[in-house]
Coordinates of C-alpha atoms and ligand atoms in Angstrom, one line a residue:
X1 CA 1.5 24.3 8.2
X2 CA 3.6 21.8 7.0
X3 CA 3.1 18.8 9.8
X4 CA -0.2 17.8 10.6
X5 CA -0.6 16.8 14.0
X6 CA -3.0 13.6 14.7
X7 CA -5.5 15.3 15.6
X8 CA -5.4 17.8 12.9
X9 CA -5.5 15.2 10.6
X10 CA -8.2 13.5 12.2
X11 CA -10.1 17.2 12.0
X12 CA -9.3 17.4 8.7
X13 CA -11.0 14.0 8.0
X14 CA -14.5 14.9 9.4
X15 CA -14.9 17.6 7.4
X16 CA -14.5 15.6 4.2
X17 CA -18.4 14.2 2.8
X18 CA -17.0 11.1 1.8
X19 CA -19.8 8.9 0.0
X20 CA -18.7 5.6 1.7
X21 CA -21.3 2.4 1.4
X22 CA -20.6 -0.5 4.2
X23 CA -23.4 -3.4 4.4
X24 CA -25.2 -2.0 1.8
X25 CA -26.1 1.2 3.8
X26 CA -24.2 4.6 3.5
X27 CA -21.5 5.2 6.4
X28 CA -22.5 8.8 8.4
X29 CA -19.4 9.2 9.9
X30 CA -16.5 7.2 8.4
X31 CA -13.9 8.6 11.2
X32 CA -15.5 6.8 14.1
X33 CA -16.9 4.1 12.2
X34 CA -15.8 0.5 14.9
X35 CA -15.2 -1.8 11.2
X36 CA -12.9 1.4 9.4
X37 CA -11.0 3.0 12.3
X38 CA -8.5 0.9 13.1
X39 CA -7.4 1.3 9.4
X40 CA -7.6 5.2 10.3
X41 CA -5.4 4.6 13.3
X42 CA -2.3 3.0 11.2
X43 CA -2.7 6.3 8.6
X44 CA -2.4 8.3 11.7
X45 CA 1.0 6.8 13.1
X46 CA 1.9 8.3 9.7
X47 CA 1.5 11.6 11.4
X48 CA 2.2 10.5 14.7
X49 CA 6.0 9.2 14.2
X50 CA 6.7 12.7 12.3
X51 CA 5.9 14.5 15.5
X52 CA 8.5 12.5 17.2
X53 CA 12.1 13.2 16.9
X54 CA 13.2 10.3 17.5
X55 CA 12.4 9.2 14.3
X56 CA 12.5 12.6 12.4
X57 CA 15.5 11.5 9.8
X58 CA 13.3 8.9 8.7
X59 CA 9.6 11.0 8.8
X60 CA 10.3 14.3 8.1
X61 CA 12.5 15.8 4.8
X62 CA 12.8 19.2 3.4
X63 CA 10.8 19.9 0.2
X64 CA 12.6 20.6 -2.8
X65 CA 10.4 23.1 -4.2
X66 CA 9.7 24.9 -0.8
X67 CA 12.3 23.6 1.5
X68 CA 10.1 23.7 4.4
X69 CA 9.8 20.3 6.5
X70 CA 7.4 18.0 5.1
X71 CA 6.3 14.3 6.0
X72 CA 8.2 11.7 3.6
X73 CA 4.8 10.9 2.5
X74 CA 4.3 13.5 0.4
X75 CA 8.2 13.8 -0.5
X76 CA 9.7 13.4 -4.5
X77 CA 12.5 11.2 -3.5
X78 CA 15.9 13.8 -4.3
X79 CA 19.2 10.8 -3.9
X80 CA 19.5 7.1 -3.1
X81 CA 19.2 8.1 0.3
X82 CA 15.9 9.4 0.0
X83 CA 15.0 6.0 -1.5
X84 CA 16.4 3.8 1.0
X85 CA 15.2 6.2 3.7
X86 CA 11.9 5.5 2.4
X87 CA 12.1 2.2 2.6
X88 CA 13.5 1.6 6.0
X89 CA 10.4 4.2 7.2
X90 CA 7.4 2.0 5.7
X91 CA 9.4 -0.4 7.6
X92 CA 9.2 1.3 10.8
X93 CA 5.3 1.6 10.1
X94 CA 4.7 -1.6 9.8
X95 CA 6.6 -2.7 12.7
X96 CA 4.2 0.0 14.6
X97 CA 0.8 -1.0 13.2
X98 CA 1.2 -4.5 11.6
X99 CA -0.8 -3.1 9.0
X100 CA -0.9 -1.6 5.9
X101 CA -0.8 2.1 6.9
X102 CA -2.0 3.5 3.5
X103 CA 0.0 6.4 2.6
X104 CA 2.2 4.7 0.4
X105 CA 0.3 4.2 -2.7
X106 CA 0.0 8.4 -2.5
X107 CA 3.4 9.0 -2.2
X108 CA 4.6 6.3 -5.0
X109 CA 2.1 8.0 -7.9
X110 CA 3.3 11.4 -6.6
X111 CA 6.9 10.2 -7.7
X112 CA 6.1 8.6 -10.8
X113 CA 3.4 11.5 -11.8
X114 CA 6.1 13.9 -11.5
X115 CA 8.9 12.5 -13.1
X116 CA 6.5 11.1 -16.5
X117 CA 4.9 14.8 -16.2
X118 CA 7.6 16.4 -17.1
X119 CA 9.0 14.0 -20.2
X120 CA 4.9 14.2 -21.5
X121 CA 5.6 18.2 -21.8
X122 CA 9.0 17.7 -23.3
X123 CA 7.3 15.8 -26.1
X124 CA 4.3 17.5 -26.0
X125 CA 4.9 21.3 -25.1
X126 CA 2.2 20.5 -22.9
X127 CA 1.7 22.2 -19.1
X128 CA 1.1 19.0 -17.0
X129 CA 4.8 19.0 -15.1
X130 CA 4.0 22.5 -13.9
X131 CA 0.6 21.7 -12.8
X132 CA 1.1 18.9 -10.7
X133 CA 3.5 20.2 -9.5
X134 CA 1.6 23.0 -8.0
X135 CA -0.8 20.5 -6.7
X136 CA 2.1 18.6 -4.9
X137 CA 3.1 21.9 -3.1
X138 CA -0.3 21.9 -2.0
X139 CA -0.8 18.3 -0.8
X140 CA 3.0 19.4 1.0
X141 CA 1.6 22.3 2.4
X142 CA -1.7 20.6 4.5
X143 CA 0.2 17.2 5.1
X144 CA -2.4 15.3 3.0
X145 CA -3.0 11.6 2.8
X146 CA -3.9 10.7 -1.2
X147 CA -5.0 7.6 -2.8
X148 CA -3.4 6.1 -5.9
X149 CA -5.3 4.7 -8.0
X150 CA -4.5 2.7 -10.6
X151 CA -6.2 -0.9 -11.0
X152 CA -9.6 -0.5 -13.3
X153 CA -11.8 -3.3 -13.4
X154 CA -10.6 -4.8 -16.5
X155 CA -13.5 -6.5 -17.6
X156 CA -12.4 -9.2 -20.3
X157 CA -8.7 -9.4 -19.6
X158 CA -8.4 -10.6 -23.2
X159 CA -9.7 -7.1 -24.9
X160 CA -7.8 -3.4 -24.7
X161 CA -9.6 -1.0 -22.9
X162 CA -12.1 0.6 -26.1
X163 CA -12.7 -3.3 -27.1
X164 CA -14.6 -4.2 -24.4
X165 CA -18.3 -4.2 -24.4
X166 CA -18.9 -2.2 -21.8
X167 CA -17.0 1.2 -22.0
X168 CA -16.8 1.6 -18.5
X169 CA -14.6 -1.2 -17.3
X170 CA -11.6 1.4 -17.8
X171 CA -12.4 4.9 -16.5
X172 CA -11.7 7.2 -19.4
X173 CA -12.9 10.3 -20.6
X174 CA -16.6 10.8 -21.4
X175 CA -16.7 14.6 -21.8
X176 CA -14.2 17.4 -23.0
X177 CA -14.9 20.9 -21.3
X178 CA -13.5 24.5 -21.6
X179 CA -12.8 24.2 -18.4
X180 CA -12.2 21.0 -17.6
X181 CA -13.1 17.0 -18.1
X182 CA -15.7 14.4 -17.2
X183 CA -15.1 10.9 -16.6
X184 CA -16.8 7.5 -16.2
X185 CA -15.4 4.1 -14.5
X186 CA -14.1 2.6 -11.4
X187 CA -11.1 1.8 -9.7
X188 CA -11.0 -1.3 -7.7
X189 CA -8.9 -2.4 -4.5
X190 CA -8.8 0.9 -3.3
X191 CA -6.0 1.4 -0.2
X192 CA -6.7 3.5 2.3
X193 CA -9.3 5.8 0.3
X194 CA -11.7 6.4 2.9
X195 CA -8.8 7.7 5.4
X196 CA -7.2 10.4 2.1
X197 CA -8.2 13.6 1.3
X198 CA -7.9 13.3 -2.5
X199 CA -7.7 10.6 -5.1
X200 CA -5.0 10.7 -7.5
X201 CA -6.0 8.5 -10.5
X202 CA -3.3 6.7 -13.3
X203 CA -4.0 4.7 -16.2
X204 CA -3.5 1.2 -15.2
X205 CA -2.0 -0.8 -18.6
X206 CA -0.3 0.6 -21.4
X207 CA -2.2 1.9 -24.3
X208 CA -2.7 2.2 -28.0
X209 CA -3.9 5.3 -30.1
X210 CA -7.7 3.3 -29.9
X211 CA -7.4 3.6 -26.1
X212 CA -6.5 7.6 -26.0
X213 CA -9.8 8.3 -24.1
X214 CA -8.6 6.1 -21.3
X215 CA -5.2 7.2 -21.2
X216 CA -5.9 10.0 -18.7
X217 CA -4.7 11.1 -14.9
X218 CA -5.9 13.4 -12.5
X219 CA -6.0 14.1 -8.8
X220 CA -9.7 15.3 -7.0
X221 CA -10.6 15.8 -3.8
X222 CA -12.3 12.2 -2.4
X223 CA -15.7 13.6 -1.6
X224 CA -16.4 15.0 -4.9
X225 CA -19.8 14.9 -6.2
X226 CA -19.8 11.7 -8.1
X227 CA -17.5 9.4 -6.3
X228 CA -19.2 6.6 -4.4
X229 CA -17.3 4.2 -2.2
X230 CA -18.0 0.7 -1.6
X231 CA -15.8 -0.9 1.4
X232 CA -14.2 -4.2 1.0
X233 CA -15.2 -7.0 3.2
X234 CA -12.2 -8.8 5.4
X235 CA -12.3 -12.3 6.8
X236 CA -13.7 -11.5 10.5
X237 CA -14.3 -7.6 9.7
X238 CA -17.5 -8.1 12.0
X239 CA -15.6 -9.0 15.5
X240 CA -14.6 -5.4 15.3
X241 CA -18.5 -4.4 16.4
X242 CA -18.1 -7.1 19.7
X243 CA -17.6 -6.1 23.0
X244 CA -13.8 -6.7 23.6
X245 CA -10.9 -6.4 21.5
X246 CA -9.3 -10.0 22.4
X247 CA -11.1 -11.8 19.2
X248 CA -9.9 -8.8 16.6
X249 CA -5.8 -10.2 17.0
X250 CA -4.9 -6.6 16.1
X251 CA -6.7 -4.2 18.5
X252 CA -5.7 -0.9 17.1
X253 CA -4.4 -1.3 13.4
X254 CA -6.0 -2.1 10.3
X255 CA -6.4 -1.6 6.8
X256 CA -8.7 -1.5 4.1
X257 CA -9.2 -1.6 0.3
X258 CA -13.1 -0.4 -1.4
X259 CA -14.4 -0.4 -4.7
X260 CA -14.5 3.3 -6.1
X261 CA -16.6 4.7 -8.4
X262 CA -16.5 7.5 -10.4
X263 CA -19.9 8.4 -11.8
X264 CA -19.6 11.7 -14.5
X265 CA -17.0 13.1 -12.1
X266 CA -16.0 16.3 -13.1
X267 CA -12.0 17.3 -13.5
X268 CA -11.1 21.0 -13.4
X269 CA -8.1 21.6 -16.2
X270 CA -5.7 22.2 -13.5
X271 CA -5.8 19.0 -11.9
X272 CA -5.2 17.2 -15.3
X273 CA -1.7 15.5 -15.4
X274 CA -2.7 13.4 -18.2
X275 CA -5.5 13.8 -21.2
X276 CA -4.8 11.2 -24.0
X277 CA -1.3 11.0 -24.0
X278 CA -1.4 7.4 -24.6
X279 CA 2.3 7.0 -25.2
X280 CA 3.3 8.1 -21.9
X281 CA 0.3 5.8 -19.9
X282 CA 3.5 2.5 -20.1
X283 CA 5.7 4.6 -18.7
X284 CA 3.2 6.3 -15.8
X285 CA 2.1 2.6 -14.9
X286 CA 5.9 1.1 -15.3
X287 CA 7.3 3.9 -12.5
X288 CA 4.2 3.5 -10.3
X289 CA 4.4 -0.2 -10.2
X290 CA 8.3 0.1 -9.8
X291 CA 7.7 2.1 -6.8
X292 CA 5.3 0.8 -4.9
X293 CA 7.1 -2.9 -5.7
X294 CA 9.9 -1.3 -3.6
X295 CA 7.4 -0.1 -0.8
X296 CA 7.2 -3.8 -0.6
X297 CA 10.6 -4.2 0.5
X298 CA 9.7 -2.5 3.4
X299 CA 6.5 -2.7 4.8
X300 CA 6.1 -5.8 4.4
X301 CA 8.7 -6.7 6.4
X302 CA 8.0 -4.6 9.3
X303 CA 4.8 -6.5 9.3
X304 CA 7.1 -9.7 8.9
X305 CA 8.9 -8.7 12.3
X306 CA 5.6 -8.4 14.3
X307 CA 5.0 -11.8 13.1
X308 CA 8.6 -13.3 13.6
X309 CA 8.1 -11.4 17.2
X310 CA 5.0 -13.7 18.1
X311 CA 6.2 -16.4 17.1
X312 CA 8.8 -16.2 19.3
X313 CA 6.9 -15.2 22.3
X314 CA 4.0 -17.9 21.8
X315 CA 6.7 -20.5 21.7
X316 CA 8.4 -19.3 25.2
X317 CA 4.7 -18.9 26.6
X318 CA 4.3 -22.8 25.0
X319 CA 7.0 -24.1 26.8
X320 CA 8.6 -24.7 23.1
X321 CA 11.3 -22.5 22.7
X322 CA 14.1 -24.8 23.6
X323 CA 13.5 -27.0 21.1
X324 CA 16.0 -26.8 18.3
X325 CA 13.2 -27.1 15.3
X326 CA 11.6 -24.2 16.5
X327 CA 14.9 -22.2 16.8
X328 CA 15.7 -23.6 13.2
X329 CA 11.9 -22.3 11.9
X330 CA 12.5 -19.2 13.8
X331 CA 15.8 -18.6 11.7
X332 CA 13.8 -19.7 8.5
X333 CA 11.6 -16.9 9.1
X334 CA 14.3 -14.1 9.9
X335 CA 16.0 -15.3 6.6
X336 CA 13.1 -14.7 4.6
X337 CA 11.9 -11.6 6.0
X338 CA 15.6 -10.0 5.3
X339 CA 15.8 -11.7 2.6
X340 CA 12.8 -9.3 1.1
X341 CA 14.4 -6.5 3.3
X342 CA 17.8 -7.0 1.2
X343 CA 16.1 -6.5 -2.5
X344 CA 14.3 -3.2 -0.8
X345 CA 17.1 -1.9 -0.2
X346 CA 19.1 -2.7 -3.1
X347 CA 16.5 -1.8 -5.7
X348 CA 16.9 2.0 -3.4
X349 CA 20.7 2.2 -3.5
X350 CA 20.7 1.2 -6.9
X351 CA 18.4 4.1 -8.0
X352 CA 19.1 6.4 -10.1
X353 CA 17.8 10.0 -11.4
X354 CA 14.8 10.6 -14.0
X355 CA 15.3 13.1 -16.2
X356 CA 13.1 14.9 -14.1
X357 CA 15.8 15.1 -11.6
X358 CA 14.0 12.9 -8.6
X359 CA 15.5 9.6 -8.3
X360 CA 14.0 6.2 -9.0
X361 CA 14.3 3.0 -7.9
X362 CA 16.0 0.1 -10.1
X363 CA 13.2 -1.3 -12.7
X364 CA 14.9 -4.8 -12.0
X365 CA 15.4 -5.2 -8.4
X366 CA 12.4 -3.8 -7.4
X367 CA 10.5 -6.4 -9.7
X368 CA 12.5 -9.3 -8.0
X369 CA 11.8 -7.6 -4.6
X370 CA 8.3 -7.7 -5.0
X371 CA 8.3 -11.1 -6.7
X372 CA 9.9 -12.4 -3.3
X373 CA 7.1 -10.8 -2.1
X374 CA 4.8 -13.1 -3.4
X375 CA 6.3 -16.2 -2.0
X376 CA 8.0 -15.3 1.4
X377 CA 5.3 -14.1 3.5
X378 CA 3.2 -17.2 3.2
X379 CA 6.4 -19.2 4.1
X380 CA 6.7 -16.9 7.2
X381 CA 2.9 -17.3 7.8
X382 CA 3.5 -21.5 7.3
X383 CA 5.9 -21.1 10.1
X384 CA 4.0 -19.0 12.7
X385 CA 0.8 -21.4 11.8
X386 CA 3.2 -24.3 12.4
X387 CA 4.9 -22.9 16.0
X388 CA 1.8 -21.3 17.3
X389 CA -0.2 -25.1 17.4
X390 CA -3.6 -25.1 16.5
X391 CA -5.3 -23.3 19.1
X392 CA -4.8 -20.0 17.4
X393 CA -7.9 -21.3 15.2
X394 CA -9.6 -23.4 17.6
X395 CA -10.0 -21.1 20.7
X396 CA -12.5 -20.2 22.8
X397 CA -14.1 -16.0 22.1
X398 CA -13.5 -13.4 24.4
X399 CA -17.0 -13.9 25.6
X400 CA -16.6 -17.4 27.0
X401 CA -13.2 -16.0 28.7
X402 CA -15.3 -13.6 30.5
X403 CA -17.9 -15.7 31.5
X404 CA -18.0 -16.7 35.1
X405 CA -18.2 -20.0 35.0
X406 CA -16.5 -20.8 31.4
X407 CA -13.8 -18.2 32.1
X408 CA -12.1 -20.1 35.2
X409 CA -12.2 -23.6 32.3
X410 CA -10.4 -21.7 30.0
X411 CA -8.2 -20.2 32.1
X412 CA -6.9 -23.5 33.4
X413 CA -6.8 -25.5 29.8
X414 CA -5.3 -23.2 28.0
X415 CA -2.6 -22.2 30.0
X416 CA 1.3 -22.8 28.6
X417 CA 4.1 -21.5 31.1
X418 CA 2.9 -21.5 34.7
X419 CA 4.2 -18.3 35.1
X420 CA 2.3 -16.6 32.1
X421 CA -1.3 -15.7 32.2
X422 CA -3.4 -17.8 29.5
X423 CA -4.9 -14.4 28.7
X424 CA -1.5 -12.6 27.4
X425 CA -1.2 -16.7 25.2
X426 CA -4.7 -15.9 23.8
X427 CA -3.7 -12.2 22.9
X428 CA -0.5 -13.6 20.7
X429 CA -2.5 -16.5 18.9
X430 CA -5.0 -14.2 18.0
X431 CA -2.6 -11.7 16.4
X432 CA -1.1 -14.7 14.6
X433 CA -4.5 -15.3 13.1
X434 CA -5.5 -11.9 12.2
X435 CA -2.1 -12.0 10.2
X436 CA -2.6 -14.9 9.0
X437 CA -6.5 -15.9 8.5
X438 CA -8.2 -12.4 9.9
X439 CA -8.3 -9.3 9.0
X440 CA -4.8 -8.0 8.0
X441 CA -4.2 -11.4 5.7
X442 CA -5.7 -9.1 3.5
X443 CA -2.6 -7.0 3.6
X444 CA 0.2 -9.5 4.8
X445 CA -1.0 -12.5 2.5
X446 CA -3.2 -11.7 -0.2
X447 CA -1.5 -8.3 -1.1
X448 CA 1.9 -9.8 -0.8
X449 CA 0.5 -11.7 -3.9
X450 CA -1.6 -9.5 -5.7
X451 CA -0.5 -6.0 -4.3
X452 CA 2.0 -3.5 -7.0
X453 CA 0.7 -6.1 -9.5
X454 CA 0.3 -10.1 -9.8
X455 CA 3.3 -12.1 -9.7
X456 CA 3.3 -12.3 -13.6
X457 CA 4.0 -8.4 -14.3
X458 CA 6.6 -9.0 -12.8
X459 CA 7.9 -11.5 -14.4
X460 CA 7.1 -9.6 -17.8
X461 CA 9.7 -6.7 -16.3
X462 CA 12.3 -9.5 -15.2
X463 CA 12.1 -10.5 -18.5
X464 CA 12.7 -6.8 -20.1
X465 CA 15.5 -6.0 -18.1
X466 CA 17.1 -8.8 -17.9
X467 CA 19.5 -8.5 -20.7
X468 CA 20.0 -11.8 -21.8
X469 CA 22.7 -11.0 -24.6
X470 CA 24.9 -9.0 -22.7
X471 CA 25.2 -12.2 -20.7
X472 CA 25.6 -14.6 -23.7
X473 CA 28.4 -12.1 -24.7
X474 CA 29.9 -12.8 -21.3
X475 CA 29.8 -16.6 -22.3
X476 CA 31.6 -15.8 -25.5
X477 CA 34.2 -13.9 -24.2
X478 CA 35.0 -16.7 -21.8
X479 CA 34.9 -19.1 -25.0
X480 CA 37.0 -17.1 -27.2
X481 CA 33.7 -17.6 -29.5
X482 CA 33.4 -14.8 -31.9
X483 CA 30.4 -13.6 -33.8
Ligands
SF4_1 FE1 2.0 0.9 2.0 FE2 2.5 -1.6 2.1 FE3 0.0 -0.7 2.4 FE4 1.1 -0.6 0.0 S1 0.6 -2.4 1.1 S2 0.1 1.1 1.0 S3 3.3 -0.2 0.6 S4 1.7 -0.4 3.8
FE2 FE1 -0.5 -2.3 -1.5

């Protein structure tokens, strides 16, 4: 079986023991859980759009180690097609869910384990290509969603990993086993790692010889014994357990992030892609980052369109879309959004192959893609904030709409347009909020920021690639100035 449907993937789920914490009490049943399932409903279109042809070019690829059909999810991008495929499908997603579906962070450490794997064992003579490989066939095989995880805690940003005081702050290696590993830490921000079935853990800075113990990556299932998750809070999380779905903006789609621990968690040798090559953790962290800084490119704007769409329809159910400032703010917005659209799929076309043979993005544009990324969508959000009026933070709940008495109030005040009922006005300014204020600001504002790295790592790869004396020289040749 190499195509989950929905509802195999939403078996698969329950039978997973997930040790998942929410309001300091321990979740039974994750899967129907009102705060987490509408972040379980975006990973799901991940499976859902694969079982429609319509969008099969874009969902569904043929393995290159098996060559049966798998879900681009799980996929080790092959050509520059695959890459810009890639992009223009997280953009479809986002467009579908206007939210951050998850299954992305899987798929970009699958790409950059597999092509620093196999330079590690070039160097080394070590086994670790081979080896995850087999793991990825498997993952191919059942259609799995994984978490990547890379960001530790950090502790003192000023001190490497073995200077800080407490050990933990970066996971690393506590315990070397015949047969396997321990390890101790945590990984924070965690996407999507309720809704995967295994946890596939980097390194998350570069590293010195003094660091080797923390130079280490692995994938193990998420409910092994040891792992504890605690679920991130979102602005208005709690609306999801009222009556009504009016108040949560986005009724369906979600996201989520968690704090995850790993307490002694055990690592069987064969699920060890890296054990204190400390050399190789730059590179592992360099091609995950460059990846998932791409992802950017696309998701983000298909969550950008979503927004550009209601701002377009709260200003024809305002009455405001004549005017030419909001046709001008509209254009703004489209301008920005494939603005960031433009550097996804550049940084794609531009790839090139490893010398693993899978392709790879280009380490430059996806760092400017992604520093876009950190600007643009609160622009867009100014915009939407600034056409939808004020009401979108200022109205009345669901409950007063559905009051007898209050209901008929509301009804009349807030109406726009005659001809358009004040409910379907109140459904667009809340989605505008939940992008912008509610829940999925996590993912559309706060992410664009902080998400694939803070705006300064990427500047620090701008600056790296950016070749500076190749581009004096071109000054020189101009010049006739020699030397
Ligand atoms: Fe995918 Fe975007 Fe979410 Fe990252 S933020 S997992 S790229 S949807
Ligand atoms: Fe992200």
């Amino acid at each position: 079986m190499a195509l989950k449907t929905p509802q195999e993937y939403l078996d698969s789920l329950r039978k997973l023991n997930l040790e998942v914490y929410l309001f300091g009490e321990r979740v039974k049943d994750p899967v129907d859980n009102p705060i987490i399932r509408p972040s379980l409903n975006s990973v799901i279109m991940t499976y859902e759009l694969a079982q429609d042809p319509k969008y099969a070019e874009l969902m569904v690829v043929d393995s290159h180690m098996t060559g049966e059909k798998i879900n681009r999810f799980t996929h080790i991008h092959q050509s520059t097609d695959d890459l810009v495929k890639k992009v223009k499908m997280q953009r479809l997603l986002g467009q579908k869910t206007a939210a951050c579906f998850q299954r992305c962070v899987g798929m970009d450490a699958f790409n950059a384990v597999y092509s620093t794997t196999y330079e590690t064992d070039q160097k080394y003579g070590t086994e670790y290509h081979a080896r995850f490989k087999k793991f990825l066939e498997y993952v191919q095989r059942e259609d799995l969603t994984v978490d990547g995880a890379m960001t530790d805690p950090k502790g003192d940003r000023g001190l490497s990993p073995s200077q800080q005081e407490d050990p933990d702050l970066f996971l690393h290696i506590v315990e070397k086993r015949a047969d396997g590993i321990v390890v101790k830490g945590a990984k924070v921000h965690q996407t999507g790692i309720v809704n995967s079935h295994e946890v596939l853990v980097m390194p998350t800075i570069s590293m010195t010889e003094e660091d080797k113990d923390y130079a280490v990556a692995f994938s193990v299932p998420s409910d092994t014994k040891g792992i504890k998750i605690i679920y991130g809070r979102q602005s208005c999380d709690t609306r999801k357990l009222e009556e009504g779905t009016l108040d949560r903006g986005n009724p369906k789609f979600g996201g989520h992030e968690a704090l995850v621990i790993f307490d002694d968690v055990f690592v069987p040798t064969e699920r060890i892609f890296m054990c204190e090559e400390y050399d190789f953790s730059g590179m592992l962290v360099e091609r995950f980052a460059g990846f998932h800084r791409q992802s950017y490119g696309g998701c983000k704007v298909g969550v950008g369109d979503v927004l550009i769409g209601a701002a377009a329809l709260v200003s024809d159910y305002n009455g405001t879309k004549k005017a030419s400032h909001i046709k001008d703010k509209l254009i703004e917005m489209i301008h920005l959004n494939e603005t960031l659209y433009c550097a996804g799929i550049a940084c794609s076309s531009e790839g090139h192959p490893t010398v693993a043979g899978s392709y790879e993005i280009d380490m430059l544009l996806a760092n400017i893609c992604k520093q876009n990324v950190t600007r643009f969508p609160y622009e867009i959000a100014r915009l939407a904030e600034d056409i939808a009026g004020g009401l979108f933070v200022t109205m009345p709940s669901e409950k007063d709409y559905r009051d007898p008495v209050l209901g008929g109030y509301i009804e009349k005040y807030l109406k726009g347009v005659a001809s358009v009922p004040t409910i379907d006005r109140m459904k667009v300014l809340r989605l505008i909020e939940n992008l912008t204020l509610g829940t999925a600001a996590v993912g559309y504002r706060t992410e664009s920021m902080h998400g694939a790295g803070s705006p300064q790592a990427q500047r620090i790869m701008i600056s790296r690639q950016s070749n500076l004396e190749v581009k004096k020289q071109l000054v020189k040749d101009i010049l006739d100035i020699k030397g």
